[in-house]
């Protein structure tokens, strides 16, 4: 058989004599992932340093700032920036993706390999600085798969260790998670320091077993709460009693109905510890491509989502039978209340004045309610008559401690006041903002003058943070060059983190201060106000509220029935009204 003919060259031979400047460097992107902040973690700066070293050694040009997933688990991909990286790869924006080690990409073998296959299909080379294998070769692909498999094995082993630890605590009758550090009315120890995030709990012989101790002051409180609930006392009355006694949550915040349910639902004071049912931990989610995955459910679960076990701690009732009796009564009423809740609440605004009305006594919000059905006027188009919709001071209705003893207004009166005010503004000032230019200019000037120092300080903080980042980069280089030990670097990095944390807290406080300053807009022209009110007449309630919020800051509701003084409208082109000073002891809360 005759030999095959020589192939015909269709492309010219590359000119090896071309200057190096004519050849484009490979474009690289560094990806960093840290699951959670810990004292012994491999810091993002160190990961970036190793990745940059690999890029410099292989003449790879890093084209953008490192892409970071901070505080993200390696087992999931939905909340991470992998899809963003894949979009960049599809658009040919870079050539090489650089990692620190392969476990930073993911600890889920199947999904990690799928994403790597997608990147390589786009022509992207993926490399790891400390585990550099050639993914284009068969042996390299095998080595990468093994490293990812090891990462998944380590993750699964840690998960098994946590499950075993939780099972041991369950058998011992101890709570787990945040509940192990303390609960309402229970404490861990009198002598040990409070727990700190990211650090192990210091234990002494008094609290080594992990059994929480009951504060004697809270025992009668718990007994009254469970007894009242079993007797049918309203939750609102129980919350008012707690506020009257100045009993607060462990965070120092006043207890509301949600907090009270959270405290009583746990059953901890009755001697129980609860653990979530396995089927309530995760839900199955179907992706767009038809595949499925398990996703952790929200922490807001129903009382039926838990299993209750006998705890080792002291209950508020000495007799276990008494504890069981009160728990059964509590569960029965709790479930009856849940099953009878068929209100089907909607989250859109029901009325045009929702969120706009404020009480003149406390400057607090007002909520809507309907008159009794026997005195209601006929509904029209499925909506109640505006005269039957009442807005009342929320603080007065809940806690009876509004300094103004609460106010109320009908929807008809409030809406008429808003329309009359806007009609007067459009009619009385045809030239728009010319009626109040000096006033607005003065207010804005004062605002800008007061903000100057804050803005200057924000810029100074940015410069200080940039200087600390430069120091961190130098420290990373020193570690890579083995000029500084890892222990010394960790101590110095902890000092830098403390400095950065203080600067960030200061920056956040300044930004919060600036955000609290009211925004004053130029007064719209008459034609704009007229056009807005024409749209208002034909819009639905939710859209009507949006129109009102674009023009009116708030409407203060006063006591009395005089229509001229009942509603005071404050537009967005004027300074906000001062809030009344609320002094403790002015009003005695009702029981």
Coordinates of C-alpha atoms in Angstrom, one line a residue:
X1 CA 0.0 0.0 0.0
X2 CA 1.3 3.4 -1.0
X3 CA 2.2 5.7 1.9
X4 CA -0.3 8.5 2.7
X5 CA 0.6 11.8 1.1
X6 CA 2.2 14.6 3.1
X7 CA -0.4 17.1 4.5
X8 CA -0.8 20.4 2.9
X9 CA 0.1 23.3 5.3
X10 CA -2.9 25.6 5.4
X11 CA -1.4 28.1 8.0
X12 CA 2.0 29.8 7.8
X13 CA 4.7 28.8 10.2
X14 CA 4.9 31.1 13.2
X15 CA 7.8 33.5 12.9
X16 CA 9.9 32.6 15.9
X17 CA 12.0 35.7 15.2
X18 CA 9.1 38.1 16.0
X19 CA 9.8 40.5 18.9
X20 CA 8.5 39.4 22.3
X21 CA 6.5 42.6 22.6
X22 CA 4.4 41.4 19.6
X23 CA 3.3 38.3 21.5
X24 CA 0.4 38.7 23.9
X25 CA 0.8 37.5 27.5
X26 CA -1.7 35.1 29.0
X27 CA -4.3 36.9 30.9
X28 CA -4.9 35.5 34.4
X29 CA -7.6 35.8 37.1
X30 CA -7.0 34.9 40.7
X31 CA -9.8 33.2 42.6
X32 CA -9.8 33.1 46.5
X33 CA -12.3 31.4 48.8
X34 CA -12.5 31.4 52.6
X35 CA -15.2 29.4 54.3
X36 CA -15.2 31.4 57.6
X37 CA -13.0 33.7 59.6
X38 CA -10.8 31.8 62.1
X39 CA -7.5 32.6 63.8
X40 CA -5.8 29.7 62.0
X41 CA -7.3 30.3 58.6
X42 CA -5.2 30.8 55.5
X43 CA -5.8 34.4 54.9
X44 CA -7.0 35.8 51.6
X45 CA -3.8 37.9 51.3
X46 CA -1.6 34.8 51.6
X47 CA -3.6 32.9 49.0
X48 CA -3.3 35.9 46.6
X49 CA 0.4 36.0 47.3
X50 CA 1.0 32.4 46.3
X51 CA -1.2 32.8 43.2
X52 CA 0.6 36.0 42.2
X53 CA 4.0 34.2 42.6
X54 CA 2.8 31.4 40.2
X55 CA 1.6 34.1 37.7
X56 CA 4.9 36.0 37.8
X57 CA 6.9 32.7 37.3
X58 CA 4.9 31.8 34.3
X59 CA 4.7 35.3 32.7
X60 CA 0.9 35.5 33.3
X61 CA -0.6 39.0 33.5
X62 CA -3.2 39.3 36.2
X63 CA -5.8 41.6 34.6
X64 CA -8.2 42.4 37.5
X65 CA -8.4 42.4 41.2
X66 CA -8.7 38.9 42.8
X67 CA -12.2 37.5 42.8
X68 CA -13.0 36.6 46.3
X69 CA -15.7 34.4 48.0
X70 CA -15.4 35.3 51.7
X71 CA -17.5 33.3 54.2
X72 CA -18.7 30.8 51.5
X73 CA -18.7 27.1 51.9
X74 CA -16.9 24.9 49.3
X75 CA -19.8 22.4 49.2
X76 CA -22.2 24.7 47.4
X77 CA -21.8 26.8 44.2
X78 CA -25.1 28.8 44.0
X79 CA -24.0 31.6 46.3
X80 CA -20.5 31.9 44.9
X81 CA -18.9 33.8 42.0
X82 CA -18.2 30.7 39.9
X83 CA -21.0 31.6 37.4
X84 CA -19.5 35.1 37.0
X85 CA -16.1 33.5 36.2
X86 CA -17.7 31.2 33.7
X87 CA -19.4 34.2 32.0
X88 CA -16.0 35.9 31.8
X89 CA -14.5 32.7 30.3
X90 CA -17.3 32.5 27.7
X91 CA -16.6 36.1 26.7
X92 CA -12.8 35.3 26.3
X93 CA -11.9 37.9 28.9
X94 CA -9.0 35.8 30.4
X95 CA -7.0 32.7 29.7
X96 CA -5.9 31.3 33.1
X97 CA -7.7 30.8 36.4
X98 CA -5.3 30.6 39.3
X99 CA -6.2 29.0 42.7
X100 CA -4.2 28.5 45.8
X101 CA -5.0 24.8 46.2
X102 CA -7.7 22.8 44.5
X103 CA -10.0 22.6 47.6
X104 CA -10.5 26.4 47.3
X105 CA -12.4 25.7 44.1
X106 CA -14.8 23.3 45.8
X107 CA -15.3 20.4 48.1
X108 CA -18.0 18.8 46.0
X109 CA -16.3 16.4 43.6
X110 CA -19.1 16.0 41.0
X111 CA -20.0 19.7 40.7
X112 CA -16.4 20.9 40.9
X113 CA -15.4 18.6 38.0
X114 CA -18.5 19.9 36.0
X115 CA -17.5 23.5 36.5
X116 CA -13.9 22.7 35.6
X117 CA -15.0 20.9 32.4
X118 CA -17.1 24.0 31.5
X119 CA -14.1 26.3 32.0
X120 CA -11.8 24.1 30.0
X121 CA -14.4 23.8 27.2
X122 CA -14.2 27.6 26.9
X123 CA -10.4 27.2 26.5
X124 CA -9.5 28.3 30.1
X125 CA -6.5 26.8 31.8
X126 CA -7.0 26.2 35.5
X127 CA -4.0 26.0 37.8
X128 CA -3.3 25.8 41.5
X129 CA -0.3 27.5 43.0
X130 CA 0.5 24.8 45.6
X131 CA -0.8 21.8 43.6
X132 CA 0.2 22.7 40.1
X133 CA -1.0 19.9 37.7
X134 CA -1.4 20.2 34.0
X135 CA -5.1 19.8 33.4
X136 CA -4.6 19.3 29.7
X137 CA -3.0 15.9 30.2
X138 CA -4.6 12.6 31.3
X139 CA -2.4 12.3 34.4
X140 CA -3.0 15.9 35.3
X141 CA -6.8 15.4 35.1
X142 CA -6.5 12.3 37.2
X143 CA -4.4 14.2 39.8
X144 CA -6.9 17.1 39.9
X145 CA -9.8 14.7 40.4
X146 CA -7.9 13.0 43.3
X147 CA -7.2 16.4 45.0
X148 CA -10.9 17.3 44.7
X149 CA -11.9 13.9 46.0
X150 CA -9.6 14.4 49.0
X151 CA -11.2 17.8 49.6
X152 CA -14.7 16.3 49.5
X153 CA -13.5 13.5 51.8
X154 CA -12.2 16.0 54.4
X155 CA -15.5 17.9 54.2
X156 CA -17.6 14.8 54.7
X157 CA -15.4 13.7 57.6
X158 CA -15.9 17.1 59.3
X159 CA -19.6 16.8 58.7
X160 CA -19.6 13.4 60.3
X161 CA -17.7 14.7 63.3
X162 CA -20.3 17.4 63.8
X163 CA -23.2 14.9 63.5
X164 CA -21.5 12.7 66.1
X165 CA -21.0 15.7 68.5
X166 CA -24.6 16.7 68.1
X167 CA -25.7 13.1 68.8
X168 CA -23.6 12.9 71.9
X169 CA -25.1 16.2 73.2
X170 CA -28.6 14.8 72.5
X171 CA -27.9 11.6 74.5
X172 CA -26.6 13.7 77.4
X173 CA -29.7 16.0 77.3
X174 CA -27.7 19.1 76.3
X175 CA -28.7 21.8 73.8
X176 CA -26.5 22.4 70.8
X177 CA -25.6 25.3 68.6
X178 CA -26.1 28.9 69.9
X179 CA -28.4 27.5 72.7
X180 CA -25.4 25.8 74.3
X181 CA -24.0 29.3 75.2
X182 CA -27.1 30.5 77.1
X183 CA -30.8 31.1 76.8
X184 CA -33.4 33.5 78.2
X185 CA -33.2 33.0 82.0
X186 CA -30.3 30.5 81.8
X187 CA -26.6 31.1 82.0
X188 CA -23.5 29.0 81.5
X189 CA -21.1 30.1 84.2
X190 CA -20.5 33.0 86.6
X191 CA -16.7 33.0 86.4
X192 CA -15.8 32.2 82.8
X193 CA -15.4 35.1 80.4
X194 CA -18.1 35.6 77.8
X195 CA -17.6 33.7 74.5
X196 CA -15.9 35.4 71.6
X197 CA -16.6 34.7 67.9
X198 CA -14.0 32.4 66.3
X199 CA -12.5 31.3 69.6
X200 CA -13.2 28.2 71.7
X201 CA -15.2 28.6 74.9
X202 CA -13.1 28.7 78.0
X203 CA -14.5 26.2 80.5
X204 CA -14.0 25.7 84.2
X205 CA -15.0 22.7 86.3
X206 CA -18.2 24.5 87.1
X207 CA -19.4 24.5 83.5
X208 CA -17.3 21.8 81.9
X209 CA -20.3 19.5 81.5
X210 CA -22.2 22.1 79.6
X211 CA -25.3 22.1 81.7
X212 CA -26.9 25.6 81.8
X213 CA -28.0 27.0 85.2
X214 CA -31.4 28.5 85.9
X215 CA -31.4 32.1 87.2
X216 CA -33.7 32.1 90.3
X217 CA -35.0 35.5 89.3
X218 CA -36.5 34.1 86.0
X219 CA -38.2 31.1 87.5
X220 CA -41.4 32.9 88.6
X221 CA -41.4 34.7 85.2
X222 CA -41.4 31.5 83.3
X223 CA -44.1 30.0 85.5
X224 CA -46.3 33.0 85.0
X225 CA -45.8 33.0 81.2
X226 CA -46.6 29.3 80.7
X227 CA -49.5 29.5 83.2
X228 CA -51.1 32.5 81.5
X229 CA -50.7 31.0 78.1
X230 CA -52.4 27.7 79.2
X231 CA -55.2 29.8 80.7
X232 CA -55.8 31.6 77.4
X233 CA -54.3 35.0 78.3
X234 CA -53.6 36.9 75.1
X235 CA -49.9 37.2 74.0
X236 CA -50.3 41.0 73.8
X237 CA -51.2 41.1 77.4
X238 CA -48.2 38.9 78.3
X239 CA -45.9 41.2 76.3
X240 CA -47.3 44.3 78.0
X241 CA -46.7 42.6 81.4
X242 CA -43.0 41.9 80.5
X243 CA -42.6 45.5 79.4
X244 CA -44.1 46.9 82.6
X245 CA -41.7 44.7 84.6
X246 CA -38.8 46.0 82.4
X247 CA -37.9 42.4 81.5
X248 CA -35.7 42.4 78.3
X249 CA -34.2 39.7 76.1
X250 CA -30.6 38.6 76.5
X251 CA -29.6 41.1 73.8
X252 CA -31.1 44.0 76.0
X253 CA -33.9 44.6 73.5
X254 CA -37.6 44.8 74.7
X255 CA -39.4 41.5 74.1
X256 CA -42.1 41.5 71.4
X257 CA -44.6 38.8 70.5
X258 CA -42.1 37.1 68.1
X259 CA -39.5 36.9 70.8
X260 CA -42.0 35.5 73.3
X261 CA -43.0 32.7 71.0
X262 CA -39.3 31.9 70.3
X263 CA -38.7 31.7 74.1
X264 CA -41.7 29.5 74.9
X265 CA -41.5 27.3 71.7
X266 CA -38.1 26.0 72.8
X267 CA -39.6 24.3 75.8
X268 CA -36.3 24.7 77.5
X269 CA -37.8 26.1 80.8
X270 CA -40.0 23.0 81.0
X271 CA -36.9 20.7 81.0
X272 CA -36.7 19.9 77.2
X273 CA -34.0 20.2 74.6
X274 CA -35.1 20.3 71.0
X275 CA -33.5 18.9 67.8
X276 CA -34.6 19.5 64.3
X277 CA -36.1 16.6 62.4
X278 CA -33.7 15.4 59.7
X279 CA -36.3 15.9 56.9
X280 CA -36.7 19.6 58.0
X281 CA -33.1 20.4 57.6
X282 CA -32.9 20.3 53.8
X283 CA -35.2 20.7 50.8
X284 CA -34.7 19.3 47.3
X285 CA -34.2 22.1 44.7
X286 CA -34.5 21.4 41.0
X287 CA -32.1 23.4 38.8
X288 CA -32.8 24.8 35.4
X289 CA -31.0 22.0 33.7
X290 CA -33.3 19.4 35.4
X291 CA -30.7 18.2 38.0
X292 CA -31.5 18.3 41.7
X293 CA -29.6 19.2 44.9
X294 CA -30.2 19.5 48.6
X295 CA -30.4 23.1 50.0
X296 CA -30.6 23.9 53.7
X297 CA -34.0 25.3 54.9
X298 CA -34.5 28.5 56.6
X299 CA -34.1 28.7 60.4
X300 CA -37.7 29.9 60.9
X301 CA -39.4 26.6 61.4
X302 CA -42.7 25.6 62.9
X303 CA -43.0 24.0 66.3
X304 CA -43.8 20.6 64.6
X305 CA -40.3 20.6 62.9
X306 CA -38.6 19.6 66.1
X307 CA -38.1 16.5 68.4
X308 CA -38.1 17.3 72.1
X309 CA -35.9 15.3 74.5
X310 CA -35.5 15.3 78.3
X311 CA -32.8 17.8 79.2
X312 CA -30.2 17.6 82.0
X313 CA -30.8 21.2 83.1
X314 CA -33.2 22.3 85.9
X315 CA -36.8 23.0 84.8
X316 CA -39.0 25.7 86.4
X317 CA -41.4 23.1 87.7
X318 CA -40.0 20.5 90.1
X319 CA -42.5 17.8 89.0
X320 CA -41.9 16.3 85.6
X321 CA -45.6 15.6 85.2
X322 CA -46.4 19.2 85.8
X323 CA -43.9 20.1 83.0
X324 CA -45.6 17.7 80.6
X325 CA -49.1 19.1 81.5
X326 CA -48.1 22.7 80.7
X327 CA -46.2 21.7 77.6
X328 CA -49.2 19.8 76.2
X329 CA -51.5 22.8 76.9
X330 CA -49.0 25.1 75.3
X331 CA -48.7 22.9 72.1
X332 CA -52.4 22.5 71.8
X333 CA -53.1 26.2 71.9
X334 CA -50.2 27.0 69.7
X335 CA -51.3 24.6 67.0
X336 CA -54.9 25.7 67.2
X337 CA -53.8 29.3 66.6
X338 CA -51.7 28.3 63.6
X339 CA -54.4 26.2 62.0
X340 CA -57.0 29.0 62.4
X341 CA -54.8 31.6 60.7
X342 CA -56.2 31.9 57.3
X343 CA -55.8 35.7 56.7
X344 CA -53.6 35.3 53.6
X345 CA -51.7 38.5 54.2
X346 CA -50.6 40.5 51.2
X347 CA -47.3 42.4 51.3
X348 CA -48.3 45.2 48.9
X349 CA -49.7 48.4 50.3
X350 CA -53.5 48.1 50.9
X351 CA -54.2 51.9 51.1
X352 CA -52.7 55.0 49.6
X353 CA -51.8 56.4 53.0
X354 CA -50.1 53.3 54.3
X355 CA -46.7 54.3 55.8
X356 CA -47.2 58.0 55.3
X357 CA -49.2 58.9 58.5
X358 CA -47.3 59.6 61.8
X359 CA -48.7 60.1 65.3
X360 CA -48.1 63.6 66.6
X361 CA -47.5 62.3 70.1
X362 CA -44.7 59.8 69.5
X363 CA -43.9 60.4 65.8
X364 CA -44.4 56.7 65.4
X365 CA -46.2 54.8 62.6
X366 CA -49.9 54.2 62.4
X367 CA -51.7 51.0 61.3
X368 CA -55.0 50.5 59.6
X369 CA -58.1 48.8 60.9
X370 CA -61.8 48.5 59.8
X371 CA -64.9 49.5 61.7
X372 CA -67.1 46.8 63.0
X373 CA -69.0 45.0 60.3
X374 CA -72.4 46.0 61.7
X375 CA -71.7 49.7 61.2
X376 CA -69.7 49.4 57.9
X377 CA -71.0 51.1 54.8
X378 CA -71.4 49.1 51.6
X379 CA -68.2 48.1 49.9
X380 CA -67.5 49.4 46.3
X381 CA -65.5 47.4 43.7
X382 CA -64.3 45.0 46.5
X383 CA -62.9 47.9 48.6
X384 CA -64.2 49.3 51.9
X385 CA -65.6 52.8 52.2
X386 CA -62.7 55.2 53.0
X387 CA -64.8 56.5 56.0
X388 CA -64.7 53.0 57.5
X389 CA -60.9 52.7 57.3
X390 CA -59.2 54.0 60.5
X391 CA -55.5 54.6 61.1
X392 CA -54.5 54.4 64.7
X393 CA -51.2 55.0 66.6
X394 CA -49.4 51.6 66.6
X395 CA -47.5 52.3 69.8
X396 CA -50.7 53.2 71.7
X397 CA -52.5 50.2 70.4
X398 CA -49.7 47.8 71.4
X399 CA -48.3 49.2 74.6
X400 CA -50.5 52.1 75.7
X401 CA -47.4 54.3 76.4
X402 CA -47.7 56.9 73.6
X403 CA -47.2 60.4 75.2
X404 CA -50.0 61.7 73.2
X405 CA -52.4 58.9 74.3
X406 CA -52.7 57.8 70.7
X407 CA -54.5 59.5 67.8
X408 CA -56.7 58.2 64.9
X409 CA -57.8 59.4 61.5
X410 CA -60.0 58.0 58.7
X411 CA -58.5 57.2 55.3
X412 CA -61.0 59.7 53.8
X413 CA -59.7 62.6 55.9
X414 CA -56.0 61.8 55.4
X415 CA -56.4 61.4 51.7
X416 CA -58.4 64.6 51.3
X417 CA -55.7 66.5 53.3
X418 CA -53.0 65.2 50.9
X419 CA -55.0 66.1 47.8
X420 CA -55.9 69.6 49.1
X421 CA -52.3 70.3 50.0
X422 CA -50.9 69.2 46.6
X423 CA -53.6 71.1 44.7
X424 CA -52.7 74.3 46.7
X425 CA -49.0 73.8 45.9
X426 CA -49.7 73.4 42.2
X427 CA -52.2 76.4 42.1
X428 CA -50.3 78.8 44.4
X429 CA -46.9 78.5 42.8
X430 CA -46.9 78.3 39.0
X431 CA -43.2 78.8 38.7
X432 CA -42.2 75.7 40.7
X433 CA -39.3 76.0 43.1
X434 CA -39.0 79.8 43.0
X435 CA -41.2 80.3 46.1
X436 CA -38.7 78.7 48.5
X437 CA -35.3 78.8 46.8
X438 CA -33.5 80.7 49.6
X439 CA -34.8 78.4 52.3
X440 CA -33.8 75.2 50.4
X441 CA -30.4 76.7 49.5
X442 CA -29.8 77.5 53.2
X443 CA -30.8 74.0 54.4
X444 CA -28.7 72.3 51.7
X445 CA -25.7 74.6 52.5
X446 CA -26.0 73.7 56.2
X447 CA -26.2 70.0 55.3
X448 CA -23.2 70.2 53.0
X449 CA -21.2 72.1 55.6
X450 CA -21.9 69.6 58.3
X451 CA -21.1 66.7 56.0
X452 CA -17.7 68.1 54.9
X453 CA -15.9 66.9 58.0
X454 CA -17.5 63.5 57.7
X455 CA -16.6 63.1 54.1
X456 CA -13.0 64.2 54.7
X457 CA -12.8 61.6 57.5
X458 CA -14.2 58.9 55.2
X459 CA -11.4 59.7 52.7
X460 CA -8.8 59.6 55.4
X461 CA -10.1 56.2 56.5
X462 CA -9.8 54.9 53.0
X463 CA -6.2 56.1 52.8
X464 CA -5.4 54.4 56.1
X465 CA -7.0 51.1 55.0
X466 CA -5.0 51.3 51.8
X467 CA -1.8 51.8 53.8
X468 CA -2.6 48.8 55.9
X469 CA -3.2 46.7 52.8
X470 CA 0.2 47.7 51.5
X471 CA 1.7 46.6 54.8
X472 CA -0.1 43.3 54.5
X473 CA 1.2 42.7 51.0
X474 CA 4.7 43.4 52.2
X475 CA 4.2 41.0 55.1
X476 CA 2.9 38.3 52.6
X477 CA 6.0 38.8 50.4
X478 CA 8.2 38.4 53.5
X479 CA 6.5 35.2 54.4
X480 CA 6.8 33.9 50.8
X481 CA 10.5 34.8 50.9
X482 CA 10.9 33.1 54.3
X483 CA 12.1 36.3 55.9
X484 CA 9.4 36.1 58.6
X485 CA 8.1 33.1 60.4
X486 CA 4.4 32.1 60.0
X487 CA 3.8 32.7 63.8
X488 CA 5.3 36.2 63.7
X489 CA 3.3 37.0 60.6
X490 CA 0.1 35.7 62.2
X491 CA 0.6 38.0 65.2
X492 CA 1.3 41.0 63.0
X493 CA -1.7 40.2 60.8
X494 CA -3.9 40.1 63.9
X495 CA -2.7 43.6 64.7
X496 CA -3.6 44.7 61.2
X497 CA -7.0 43.1 61.4
X498 CA -7.7 44.9 64.7
X499 CA -6.8 48.2 63.1
X500 CA -8.9 47.6 60.1
X501 CA -11.8 46.5 62.2
X502 CA -11.7 49.7 64.2
X503 CA -11.5 51.8 61.0
X504 CA -14.3 49.9 59.3
X505 CA -16.5 50.4 62.4
X506 CA -15.8 54.1 62.4
X507 CA -16.5 54.3 58.6
X508 CA -19.8 52.5 59.1
X509 CA -20.8 54.9 61.9
X510 CA -20.1 57.9 59.8
X511 CA -22.0 56.5 56.8
X512 CA -24.9 55.7 59.1
X513 CA -24.8 59.3 60.4
X514 CA -24.8 60.7 56.8
X515 CA -27.6 58.4 55.8
X516 CA -29.8 59.6 58.7
X517 CA -29.6 63.2 57.4
X518 CA -32.9 64.0 55.6
X519 CA -32.9 64.4 51.9
X520 CA -34.5 67.7 50.7
X521 CA -35.5 67.8 47.0
X522 CA -36.3 70.9 44.9
X523 CA -39.9 71.6 44.7
X524 CA -41.5 70.1 41.6
X525 CA -43.1 72.4 39.0
X526 CA -46.8 72.9 39.1
X527 CA -47.3 70.9 35.9
X528 CA -45.5 67.9 37.4
X529 CA -47.7 67.9 40.5
X530 CA -50.8 68.3 38.5
X531 CA -49.8 65.4 36.2
X532 CA -49.0 63.2 39.2
X533 CA -52.4 63.8 40.8
X534 CA -54.1 62.9 37.5
X535 CA -52.4 59.6 37.5
X536 CA -53.2 59.2 41.2
X537 CA -56.9 59.3 40.5
X538 CA -56.8 56.2 38.2
X539 CA -54.0 54.2 39.9
X540 CA -54.4 51.3 42.3
X541 CA -53.7 51.7 46.0
X542 CA -50.1 50.5 45.9
X543 CA -49.2 52.8 43.0
X544 CA -51.1 55.7 44.7
X545 CA -48.8 55.2 47.7
X546 CA -45.7 55.4 45.5
X547 CA -46.9 58.7 44.0
X548 CA -47.6 60.1 47.5
X549 CA -44.1 59.0 48.8
X550 CA -42.5 60.9 45.9
X551 CA -44.0 64.2 47.0
X552 CA -44.8 63.9 50.7
X553 CA -42.4 63.1 53.5
X554 CA -45.1 62.4 56.1
X555 CA -48.5 63.6 57.4
X556 CA -48.6 64.3 61.2
X557 CA -52.0 63.4 62.7
X558 CA -53.1 65.6 65.6
X559 CA -55.9 65.1 68.1
X560 CA -59.3 66.7 67.5
X561 CA -61.7 66.9 64.6
X562 CA -60.9 70.3 63.1
X563 CA -60.0 69.4 59.4
X564 CA -57.6 72.3 59.3
X565 CA -55.4 71.1 62.1
X566 CA -56.1 67.4 62.1
X567 CA -53.6 66.6 59.3
X568 CA -50.3 68.5 58.9
X569 CA -48.6 67.7 55.6
X570 CA -44.8 67.9 55.4
X571 CA -43.5 67.7 51.7
X572 CA -40.1 66.4 50.7
X573 CA -39.0 69.9 49.6
X574 CA -39.1 71.2 53.2
X575 CA -37.1 70.2 56.3
X576 CA -38.6 67.3 58.3
X577 CA -40.5 68.2 61.4
X578 CA -38.8 67.7 64.7
X579 CA -39.6 64.5 66.6
X580 CA -41.2 64.9 70.1
X581 CA -38.9 64.1 72.9
X582 CA -39.9 60.9 74.6
X583 CA -38.9 60.8 78.3
X584 CA -39.0 57.8 80.5
X585 CA -41.6 58.1 83.2
X586 CA -43.8 60.6 81.4
X587 CA -46.4 57.8 80.8
X588 CA -46.9 54.8 82.9
X589 CA -47.4 51.7 80.7
X590 CA -50.7 49.9 81.2
X591 CA -50.6 46.3 82.3

